[in-house]
CSV table of C-alpha atoms and ligand atoms in Angstrom, one decimal:
chain,number,residue,atom,x,y,z
A,26,UNK,CA,21.4,-4.1,-8.9
A,27,UNK,CA,19.2,-6.9,-10.1
A,28,UNK,CA,15.7,-7.9,-9.3
A,29,UNK,CA,16.6,-11.6,-9.6
A,30,UNK,CA,16.5,-13.1,-6.1
A,31,UNK,CA,19.6,-14.9,-4.9
A,32,UNK,CA,18.9,-18.2,-3.1
A,33,UNK,CA,18.4,-17.9,0.6
A,34,UNK,CA,18.2,-14.1,0.5
A,35,UNK,CA,16.0,-12.4,3.1
A,36,UNK,CA,12.7,-11.5,1.5
A,37,UNK,CA,11.4,-8.1,2.5
A,38,UNK,CA,8.0,-6.7,1.2
A,39,UNK,CA,6.9,-3.1,1.1
A,40,UNK,CA,3.2,-2.2,0.9
A,41,UNK,CA,2.6,1.5,0.9
A,42,UNK,CA,-0.6,3.5,0.8
A,43,UNK,CA,-2.5,6.4,2.2
A,44,UNK,CA,-4.5,4.0,4.4
A,45,UNK,CA,-7.2,6.7,4.7
A,46,UNK,CA,-8.7,4.5,6.1
A,47,UNK,CA,-7.1,1.0,5.9
A,48,UNK,CA,-9.8,-1.5,4.8
A,49,UNK,CA,-10.3,-5.2,4.5
A,50,UNK,CA,-8.8,-5.4,1.0
A,51,UNK,CA,-5.6,-3.9,2.4
A,52,UNK,CA,-5.5,-6.5,5.1
A,53,UNK,CA,-6.2,-9.4,2.7
A,54,UNK,CA,-3.6,-8.1,0.4
A,55,UNK,CA,-1.0,-8.0,3.2
A,56,UNK,CA,-1.8,-11.6,4.2
A,57,UNK,CA,-1.7,-12.9,0.7
A,58,UNK,CA,1.6,-11.2,-0.1
A,59,UNK,CA,3.2,-12.4,3.1
A,60,UNK,CA,2.1,-16.0,2.4
A,61,UNK,CA,2.6,-16.2,-1.3
A,62,UNK,CA,5.9,-14.5,-1.4
A,63,UNK,CA,7.2,-16.3,1.7
A,64,UNK,CA,8.2,-12.9,3.1
A,65,UNK,CA,10.4,-12.6,6.2
A,66,UNK,CA,8.9,-9.2,6.8
A,67,UNK,CA,6.3,-7.0,5.2
A,68,UNK,CA,6.6,-3.3,5.9
A,69,UNK,CA,3.3,-1.4,5.8
A,70,UNK,CA,4.2,2.1,5.0
A,71,UNK,CA,1.6,4.9,5.4
A,72,UNK,CA,2.5,7.6,3.0
A,73,UNK,CA,3.6,11.0,4.2
A,74,UNK,CA,3.0,13.8,1.7
A,75,UNK,CA,1.7,11.7,-1.2
A,76,UNK,CA,2.9,13.5,-4.3
A,77,UNK,CA,0.3,11.7,-6.5
A,78,UNK,CA,-2.8,12.2,-4.5
A,79,UNK,CA,-4.7,15.4,-5.2
A,80,UNK,CA,-6.9,15.5,-2.1
A,81,UNK,CA,-5.6,16.4,1.3
A,82,UNK,CA,-5.1,13.3,3.3
A,83,UNK,CA,-6.2,12.9,6.9
A,84,UNK,CA,-3.7,13.7,9.6
A,85,UNK,CA,-0.8,11.3,9.5
A,86,UNK,CA,-1.2,10.5,13.2
A,87,UNK,CA,-4.7,9.1,12.5
A,88,UNK,CA,-3.7,7.1,9.4
A,89,UNK,CA,-0.8,5.6,11.3
A,90,UNK,CA,-2.9,4.8,14.3
A,91,UNK,CA,-5.5,3.1,12.1
A,92,UNK,CA,-2.8,1.2,10.2
A,93,UNK,CA,-1.5,-0.1,13.5
A,94,UNK,CA,-5.0,-1.3,14.5
A,95,UNK,CA,-5.7,-2.8,11.1
A,96,UNK,CA,-2.5,-4.8,10.7
A,97,UNK,CA,-2.0,-5.7,14.4
A,98,UNK,CA,-1.3,-9.3,15.0
A,99,UNK,CA,-0.5,-10.2,11.4
A,100,UNK,CA,2.5,-12.4,11.4
A,101,UNK,CA,5.7,-10.9,10.0
A,102,UNK,CA,3.9,-7.6,9.3
A,103,UNK,CA,5.3,-4.4,10.7
A,104,UNK,CA,3.8,-0.9,10.4
A,105,UNK,CA,6.6,1.4,9.5
A,106,UNK,CA,6.2,5.2,9.9
A,107,UNK,CA,9.3,6.3,8.0
A,108,UNK,CA,7.5,8.1,5.2
A,109,UNK,CA,5.4,10.0,7.8
A,110,UNK,CA,8.5,11.0,9.6
A,111,UNK,CA,10.3,12.1,6.4
A,112,UNK,CA,10.0,15.7,5.4
A,113,UNK,CA,8.9,16.5,1.9
A,114,UNK,CA,7.3,14.3,-0.6
A,115,UNK,CA,7.1,10.5,-0.2
A,116,UNK,CA,8.9,8.8,-3.0
A,117,UNK,CA,8.8,5.0,-3.1
A,118,UNK,CA,12.3,4.7,-4.5
A,119,UNK,CA,13.7,6.5,-1.4
A,120,UNK,CA,12.0,4.0,0.8
A,121,UNK,CA,13.2,1.0,-1.2
A,122,UNK,CA,16.8,2.3,-1.2
A,123,UNK,CA,16.7,2.8,2.6
A,124,UNK,CA,15.3,-0.7,3.1
A,125,UNK,CA,17.9,-2.2,0.8
A,126,UNK,CA,20.6,-0.5,2.8
A,127,UNK,CA,19.1,-1.8,6.1
A,128,UNK,CA,18.8,-5.3,4.7
A,129,UNK,CA,22.0,-5.9,2.7
A,130,UNK,CA,21.5,-8.7,0.2
A,131,UNK,CA,17.8,-8.9,0.7
A,132,UNK,CA,15.3,-9.3,-2.2
A,133,UNK,CA,12.7,-6.5,-2.1
A,134,UNK,CA,9.1,-7.0,-3.1
A,135,UNK,CA,6.9,-4.0,-3.9
A,136,UNK,CA,3.2,-4.9,-3.4
A,137,UNK,CA,0.7,-2.7,-5.3
A,138,UNK,CA,-2.8,-2.8,-6.7
A,139,UNK,CA,-3.1,-2.8,-10.5
A,140,UNK,CA,-4.5,0.8,-10.4
A,141,UNK,CA,-1.1,1.9,-9.0
A,142,UNK,CA,0.8,-0.3,-11.4
A,143,UNK,CA,-1.0,1.3,-14.3
A,144,UNK,CA,0.5,4.6,-13.2
A,145,UNK,CA,4.0,3.3,-12.4
A,146,UNK,CA,5.7,5.1,-15.3
A,147,UNK,CA,4.7,8.4,-13.7
A,148,UNK,CA,6.5,7.5,-10.4
A,149,UNK,CA,9.8,9.2,-9.5
A,150,UNK,CA,12.7,7.1,-10.9
A,151,UNK,CA,10.4,4.3,-11.9
A,152,UNK,CA,13.1,2.5,-13.8
A,153,UNK,CA,15.2,2.3,-10.6
A,154,UNK,CA,12.1,0.8,-8.8
A,155,UNK,CA,12.0,-2.0,-11.4
A,156,UNK,CA,15.7,-2.6,-10.9
A,157,UNK,CA,15.6,-2.8,-7.1
A,158,UNK,CA,12.3,-4.6,-6.4
A,159,UNK,CA,10.1,-7.3,-7.8
A,160,UNK,CA,6.7,-5.7,-8.4
A,161,UNK,CA,3.8,-7.8,-7.0
A,162,UNK,CA,0.5,-6.8,-8.4
A,163,UNK,CA,-2.9,-7.4,-6.9
A,164,UNK,CA,-5.8,-7.3,-9.3
A,165,UNK,CA,-8.4,-4.8,-8.3
A,166,UNK,CA,-12.1,-4.7,-9.2
A,167,UNK,CA,-12.8,-2.1,-11.8
A,168,UNK,CA,-9.2,-1.4,-12.8
A,169,UNK,CA,-6.6,-3.1,-15.0
A,170,UNK,CA,-2.9,-2.7,-15.7
A,171,UNK,CA,-3.4,-2.1,-19.3
A,172,UNK,CA,-2.6,1.6,-19.0
A,173,UNK,CA,0.8,0.8,-17.6
A,174,UNK,CA,2.4,1.2,-21.0
A,175,UNK,CA,4.6,-1.9,-20.6
A,176,UNK,CA,4.6,-4.6,-23.0
A,177,UNK,CA,5.9,-8.0,-22.0
A,178,UNK,CA,9.3,-7.3,-23.8
A,179,UNK,CA,9.8,-4.2,-21.7
A,180,UNK,CA,9.4,-6.2,-18.6
A,181,UNK,CA,11.6,-9.1,-19.7
A,182,UNK,CA,14.4,-9.4,-17.2
A,183,UNK,CA,12.5,-7.4,-14.6
A,184,UNK,CA,10.5,-9.1,-11.9
A,185,UNK,CA,6.8,-8.5,-12.1
A,186,UNK,CA,4.3,-11.0,-10.8
A,187,UNK,CA,0.6,-11.2,-9.9
A,188,UNK,CA,-0.7,-12.1,-6.5
A,189,UNK,CA,-3.6,-14.5,-6.2
A,190,UNK,CA,-6.3,-12.7,-4.4
A,191,UNK,CA,-10.1,-12.7,-4.9
A,192,UNK,CA,-11.3,-9.4,-6.3
A,193,UNK,CA,-12.5,-7.2,-3.4
A,194,UNK,CA,-14.6,-4.2,-4.6
A,195,UNK,CA,-13.7,-1.9,-1.7
A,196,UNK,CA,-11.9,1.4,-1.7
A,197,UNK,CA,-11.1,4.0,0.9
A,198,UNK,CA,-12.8,6.7,-1.3
A,199,UNK,CA,-16.0,4.7,-1.2
A,200,UNK,CA,-15.8,4.3,2.6
A,201,UNK,CA,-15.1,8.0,3.2
A,202,UNK,CA,-18.1,8.9,0.9
A,203,UNK,CA,-20.4,6.6,2.7
A,204,UNK,CA,-19.4,8.1,6.1
A,205,UNK,CA,-19.7,11.7,5.0
A,206,UNK,CA,-23.0,11.2,3.2
A,207,UNK,CA,-24.5,9.1,6.1
A,208,UNK,CA,-26.4,7.4,3.3
A,209,UNK,CA,-25.7,3.8,3.9
A,210,UNK,CA,-28.2,2.2,6.3
A,211,UNK,CA,-27.0,-0.3,9.0
A,212,UNK,CA,-24.5,-1.9,9.0
A,213,UNK,CA,-23.3,0.6,6.4
A,214,UNK,CA,-19.5,1.0,5.9
A,215,UNK,CA,-18.4,-0.7,9.1
A,216,UNK,CA,-18.0,-4.2,7.7
A,217,UNK,CA,-15.5,-2.8,5.1
A,218,UNK,CA,-12.8,-2.1,7.7
A,219,UNK,CA,-11.4,-4.1,10.6
A,220,UNK,CA,-13.5,-3.6,13.7
A,221,UNK,CA,-11.0,-1.6,15.8
A,222,UNK,CA,-10.6,0.8,12.8
A,223,UNK,CA,-14.4,1.3,12.7
A,224,UNK,CA,-14.3,2.2,16.4
A,225,UNK,CA,-11.4,4.5,15.9
A,226,UNK,CA,-13.1,6.3,13.0
A,227,UNK,CA,-16.2,6.8,15.1
A,228,UNK,CA,-14.3,7.9,18.2
A,229,UNK,CA,-12.4,10.5,16.3
A,230,UNK,CA,-15.3,11.6,14.1
A,231,UNK,CA,-13.3,11.0,11.0
A,232,UNK,CA,-14.7,11.6,7.5
A,233,UNK,CA,-17.8,13.3,8.7
A,234,UNK,CA,-17.3,16.2,6.3
A,235,UNK,CA,-16.5,15.4,2.7
B,310,ATP,P1,-8.4,5.7,-2.2
B,310,ATP,O1,-9.7,5.2,-2.6
B,310,ATP,O2,-8.4,6.8,-1.2
B,310,ATP,O3,-7.5,6.1,-3.4
B,310,ATP,P2,-7.4,3.0,-1.8
B,310,ATP,O4,-8.6,2.2,-1.3
B,310,ATP,O5,-7.0,2.9,-3.2
B,310,ATP,O6,-7.6,4.6,-1.4
B,310,ATP,P3,-4.7,3.2,-0.8
B,310,ATP,O7,-4.3,3.4,0.6
B,310,ATP,O8,-4.5,4.3,-1.7
B,310,ATP,O9,-6.3,2.7,-0.8
B,310,ATP,O10,-4.1,1.9,-1.4
B,310,ATP,C1,-2.9,1.3,-1.0
B,310,ATP,C2,-2.6,0.1,-1.9
B,310,ATP,O11,-3.6,-0.9,-1.8
B,310,ATP,C3,-2.6,0.5,-3.4
B,310,ATP,O12,-1.5,-0.2,-4.0
B,310,ATP,C4,-3.9,0.1,-3.9
B,310,ATP,O13,-3.8,-0.3,-5.3
B,310,ATP,C5,-4.1,-1.2,-3.1
B,310,ATP,N1,-5.5,-1.5,-3.0
B,310,ATP,C6,-6.5,-0.7,-2.3
B,310,ATP,N2,-7.7,-1.3,-2.4
B,310,ATP,C7,-7.5,-2.4,-3.1
B,310,ATP,C8,-8.5,-3.5,-3.5
B,310,ATP,N3,-9.8,-3.4,-3.2
B,310,ATP,N4,-8.0,-4.5,-4.1
B,310,ATP,C9,-6.6,-4.6,-4.4
B,310,ATP,N5,-5.7,-3.7,-4.1
B,310,ATP,C10,-6.2,-2.6,-3.4
Protein backbone atom coordinates (compact mmCIF):
# COMPACT_ATOMS: atom_id res chain seq x y z
CA UNK A 1 0.00 0.00 0.00
CA UNK A 2 1.29 3.47 -0.81
CA UNK A 3 0.94 6.73 1.09
CA UNK A 4 0.64 8.65 -2.18
CA UNK A 5 -2.96 9.84 -2.47
CA UNK A 6 -4.95 9.05 -5.58
CA UNK A 7 -6.95 11.88 -7.08
CA UNK A 8 -10.44 12.16 -5.68
CA UNK A 9 -9.85 9.63 -2.89
CA UNK A 10 -11.77 10.14 0.33
CA UNK A 11 -9.52 11.81 2.88
CA UNK A 12 -9.75 10.40 6.39
CA UNK A 13 -7.79 11.81 9.33
CA UNK A 14 -6.95 10.10 12.61
CA UNK A 15 -6.07 12.07 15.71
CA UNK A 16 -5.43 9.90 18.75
CA UNK A 17 -4.53 10.82 22.28
CA UNK A 18 -5.15 10.18 25.92
CA UNK A 19 -7.24 13.38 26.05
CA UNK A 20 -6.81 13.38 29.82
CA UNK A 21 -8.16 16.05 29.61
CA UNK A 22 -8.66 17.37 26.07
CA UNK A 23 -7.44 20.98 25.88
CA UNK A 24 -7.50 23.94 23.52
CA UNK A 25 -4.40 22.88 21.58
CA UNK A 26 -6.12 19.57 20.75
CA UNK A 27 -9.14 21.45 19.44
CA UNK A 28 -7.02 23.90 17.45
CA UNK A 29 -5.04 21.02 15.99
CA UNK A 30 -8.21 19.19 14.94
CA UNK A 31 -9.55 22.33 13.25
CA UNK A 32 -6.24 23.04 11.50
CA UNK A 33 -5.92 19.46 10.26
CA UNK A 34 -9.47 19.28 8.96
CA UNK A 35 -9.08 22.55 7.05
CA UNK A 36 -5.50 22.22 5.80
CA UNK A 37 -5.82 18.59 4.72
CA UNK A 38 -9.33 19.12 3.29
CA UNK A 39 -10.45 16.07 5.24
CA UNK A 40 -13.79 14.42 4.63
CA UNK A 41 -13.66 13.09 8.18
CA UNK A 42 -11.37 13.39 11.17
CA UNK A 43 -11.62 10.57 13.72
CA UNK A 44 -10.72 11.67 17.23
CA UNK A 45 -9.64 8.49 18.98
CA UNK A 46 -9.20 8.46 22.75
CA UNK A 47 -6.70 5.76 23.49
CA UNK A 48 -7.64 2.66 25.43
CA UNK A 49 -4.78 1.06 27.29
CA UNK A 50 -1.95 3.29 26.02
CA UNK A 51 1.12 1.07 25.89
CA UNK A 52 3.47 4.09 25.82
CA UNK A 53 2.08 6.10 28.76
CA UNK A 54 3.58 5.17 32.10
CA UNK A 55 0.95 6.71 34.35
CA UNK A 56 -2.54 5.30 34.83
CA UNK A 57 -4.98 7.23 32.72
CA UNK A 58 -8.32 8.50 33.99
CA UNK A 59 -11.28 6.21 33.41
CA UNK A 60 -12.01 5.81 29.71
CA UNK A 61 -15.63 6.88 30.26
CA UNK A 62 -14.47 10.27 31.55
CA UNK A 63 -11.94 10.80 28.76
CA UNK A 64 -14.51 9.83 26.14
CA UNK A 65 -17.15 12.11 27.62
CA UNK A 66 -14.70 15.02 27.76
CA UNK A 67 -13.58 14.38 24.17
CA UNK A 68 -17.22 14.46 23.06
CA UNK A 69 -17.68 17.80 24.81
CA UNK A 70 -14.40 19.27 23.54
CA UNK A 71 -14.88 18.39 19.88
CA UNK A 72 -18.67 18.77 19.70
CA UNK A 73 -19.83 20.86 16.82
CA UNK A 74 -16.58 20.73 14.84
CA UNK A 75 -17.43 20.14 11.21
CA UNK A 76 -16.42 16.71 9.87
CA UNK A 77 -14.98 15.68 13.24
CA UNK A 78 -16.21 12.48 14.88
CA UNK A 79 -15.23 11.12 18.29
CA UNK A 80 -14.54 7.44 17.75
CA UNK A 81 -14.48 5.11 20.77
CA UNK A 82 -13.02 2.04 19.04
CA UNK A 83 -9.75 1.99 21.00
CA UNK A 84 -11.59 2.30 24.28
CA UNK A 85 -13.84 -0.62 23.31
CA UNK A 86 -10.88 -2.74 22.15
CA UNK A 87 -9.44 -5.18 24.68
CA UNK A 88 -5.69 -5.09 25.21
CA UNK A 89 -3.19 -2.43 24.21
CA UNK A 90 -4.11 0.31 21.74
CA UNK A 91 -1.87 0.13 18.70
CA UNK A 92 -2.25 2.89 16.13
CA UNK A 93 -1.54 0.52 13.24
CA UNK A 94 -4.56 -1.63 14.19
CA UNK A 95 -6.78 1.44 14.10
CA UNK A 96 -5.34 2.58 10.77
CA UNK A 97 -5.87 -0.84 9.22
CA UNK A 98 -9.44 -0.96 10.47
CA UNK A 99 -10.18 2.50 9.06
CA UNK A 100 -8.56 1.57 5.76
CA UNK A 101 -10.80 -1.50 5.55
CA UNK A 102 -13.88 0.62 6.32
CA UNK A 103 -12.91 3.25 3.74
CA UNK A 104 -11.61 1.35 0.73
CA UNK A 105 -9.42 3.53 -1.48
CA UNK A 106 -9.30 6.35 1.07
CA UNK A 107 -6.12 8.25 1.87
CA UNK A 108 -5.40 8.17 5.60
CA UNK A 109 -3.75 11.06 7.46
CA UNK A 110 -2.28 10.51 10.92
CA UNK A 111 -2.21 13.74 12.91
CA UNK A 112 0.38 13.91 15.71
CA UNK A 113 2.39 16.43 17.69
CA UNK A 114 6.12 16.50 17.11
CA UNK A 115 6.78 14.99 20.56
CA UNK A 116 4.92 11.89 19.37
CA UNK A 117 6.62 11.94 15.98
CA UNK A 118 9.99 11.97 17.75
CA UNK A 119 9.06 8.62 19.29
CA UNK A 120 7.49 7.10 16.18
CA UNK A 121 10.21 4.51 15.71
CA UNK A 122 9.25 2.98 19.07
CA UNK A 123 5.67 2.42 17.90
CA UNK A 124 4.38 -1.05 17.08
CA UNK A 125 4.92 -1.70 13.32
CA UNK A 126 5.98 1.89 12.66
CA UNK A 127 7.09 1.09 9.11
CA UNK A 128 3.57 -0.12 8.34
CA UNK A 129 2.22 3.16 9.72
CA UNK A 130 4.39 5.08 7.26
CA UNK A 131 3.15 2.88 4.45
CA UNK A 132 -0.52 3.27 5.18
CA UNK A 133 -0.83 6.93 6.23
CA UNK A 134 0.54 10.37 5.57
CA UNK A 135 1.97 11.67 8.85
CA UNK A 136 0.88 15.22 9.63
CA UNK A 137 3.00 16.82 12.31
CA UNK A 138 2.06 19.75 14.53
CA UNK A 139 4.95 21.63 16.07
CA UNK A 140 4.72 21.76 19.81
CA UNK A 141 6.24 24.32 22.14
CA UNK A 142 9.25 22.87 23.91
CA UNK A 143 9.70 19.81 21.69
CA UNK A 144 11.18 18.99 18.32
CA UNK A 145 11.15 16.10 15.90
CA UNK A 146 14.91 15.84 15.91
CA UNK A 147 14.93 12.71 18.08
CA UNK A 148 12.83 10.92 15.50
CA UNK A 149 15.88 9.32 13.94
CA UNK A 150 14.70 9.96 10.42
CA UNK A 151 16.77 11.74 7.88
CA UNK A 152 15.12 13.23 4.82
CA UNK A 153 16.30 10.29 2.71
CA UNK A 154 14.58 7.77 5.00
CA UNK A 155 11.39 9.65 4.49
CA UNK A 156 11.70 10.04 0.74
CA UNK A 157 8.72 8.33 -0.83
CA UNK A 158 6.77 8.47 2.43
CA UNK A 159 4.28 11.19 3.14
CA UNK A 160 5.25 13.41 6.04
CA UNK A 161 4.04 16.97 6.25
CA UNK A 162 3.88 19.77 8.78
CA UNK A 163 0.63 21.46 9.76
CA UNK A 164 0.52 25.22 10.10
CA UNK A 165 -0.46 25.98 13.66
CA UNK A 166 0.69 28.63 16.12
CA UNK A 167 2.70 27.14 18.99
CA UNK A 168 0.40 26.57 21.96
CA UNK A 169 2.27 25.94 25.20
CA UNK A 170 -0.43 23.80 26.82
CA UNK A 171 -0.30 20.19 27.95
CA UNK A 172 -2.67 17.88 29.79
CA UNK A 173 0.10 17.18 32.30
CA UNK A 174 0.30 20.84 33.18
CA UNK A 175 -3.47 21.13 33.54
CA UNK A 176 -3.66 18.07 35.82
CA UNK A 177 -0.80 19.47 37.89
CA UNK A 178 -2.47 22.85 38.26
CA UNK A 179 -5.73 21.24 39.39
CA UNK A 180 -4.14 18.86 41.88
CA UNK A 181 -1.91 21.51 43.41
CA UNK A 182 -4.68 24.08 43.52
CA UNK A 183 -1.86 26.54 43.08
CA UNK A 184 -3.05 28.62 40.16
CA UNK A 185 -5.14 31.59 41.20
CA UNK A 186 -8.24 32.56 39.26
CA UNK A 187 -8.92 31.91 36.44
CA UNK A 188 -6.27 29.18 36.82
CA UNK A 189 -6.41 26.27 34.40
CA UNK A 190 -9.97 26.74 33.16
CA UNK A 191 -9.14 28.88 30.08
CA UNK A 192 -6.88 26.05 28.86
CA UNK A 193 -9.79 23.71 28.13
CA UNK A 194 -13.13 24.18 26.36
CA UNK A 195 -15.69 25.51 28.83
CA UNK A 196 -17.91 22.37 28.91
CA UNK A 197 -14.78 20.32 29.68
CA UNK A 198 -13.93 22.61 32.61
CA UNK A 199 -17.45 22.13 33.97
CA UNK A 200 -17.19 18.35 33.53
CA UNK A 201 -13.86 18.24 35.38
CA UNK A 202 -15.30 20.23 38.26
CA UNK A 203 -18.53 18.24 38.42
CA UNK A 204 -16.67 14.93 38.56
CA UNK A 205 -13.85 16.18 40.81
CA UNK A 206 -11.23 14.97 38.36
CA UNK A 207 -7.49 15.45 38.90
CA UNK A 208 -7.88 16.56 42.51
CA UNK A 209 -5.32 14.04 43.70
CA UNK A 210 -2.01 13.89 41.82
P1 LIG B 1 0.09 14.62 28.47
O1 LIG B 1 0.65 15.94 28.94
O2 LIG B 1 -0.77 13.92 29.48
O3 LIG B 1 1.14 13.72 27.85
P2 LIG B 1 -0.85 15.87 26.01
O4 LIG B 1 -1.17 17.29 26.34
O5 LIG B 1 0.43 15.59 25.28
O6 LIG B 1 -0.97 14.95 27.30
P3 LIG B 1 -2.26 13.88 24.51
O7 LIG B 1 -3.69 13.50 24.68
O8 LIG B 1 -1.24 12.92 24.95
O9 LIG B 1 -2.08 15.32 25.21
O10 LIG B 1 -1.96 14.34 23.02
C1 LIG B 1 -2.67 13.89 21.88
C2 LIG B 1 -1.94 14.44 20.67
O11 LIG B 1 -1.98 15.88 20.66
C3 LIG B 1 -0.45 14.08 20.60
O12 LIG B 1 -0.11 13.78 19.26
C4 LIG B 1 0.25 15.34 21.06
O13 LIG B 1 1.55 15.46 20.51
C5 LIG B 1 -0.68 16.41 20.52
N1 LIG B 1 -0.60 17.63 21.32
C6 LIG B 1 -0.94 17.76 22.62
N2 LIG B 1 -0.74 19.02 23.04
C7 LIG B 1 -0.26 19.72 21.98
C8 LIG B 1 0.17 21.10 21.79
N3 LIG B 1 0.14 21.97 22.79
N4 LIG B 1 0.61 21.44 20.56
C9 LIG B 1 0.65 20.54 19.54
N5 LIG B 1 0.27 19.24 19.67
C10 LIG B 1 -0.17 18.83 20.86
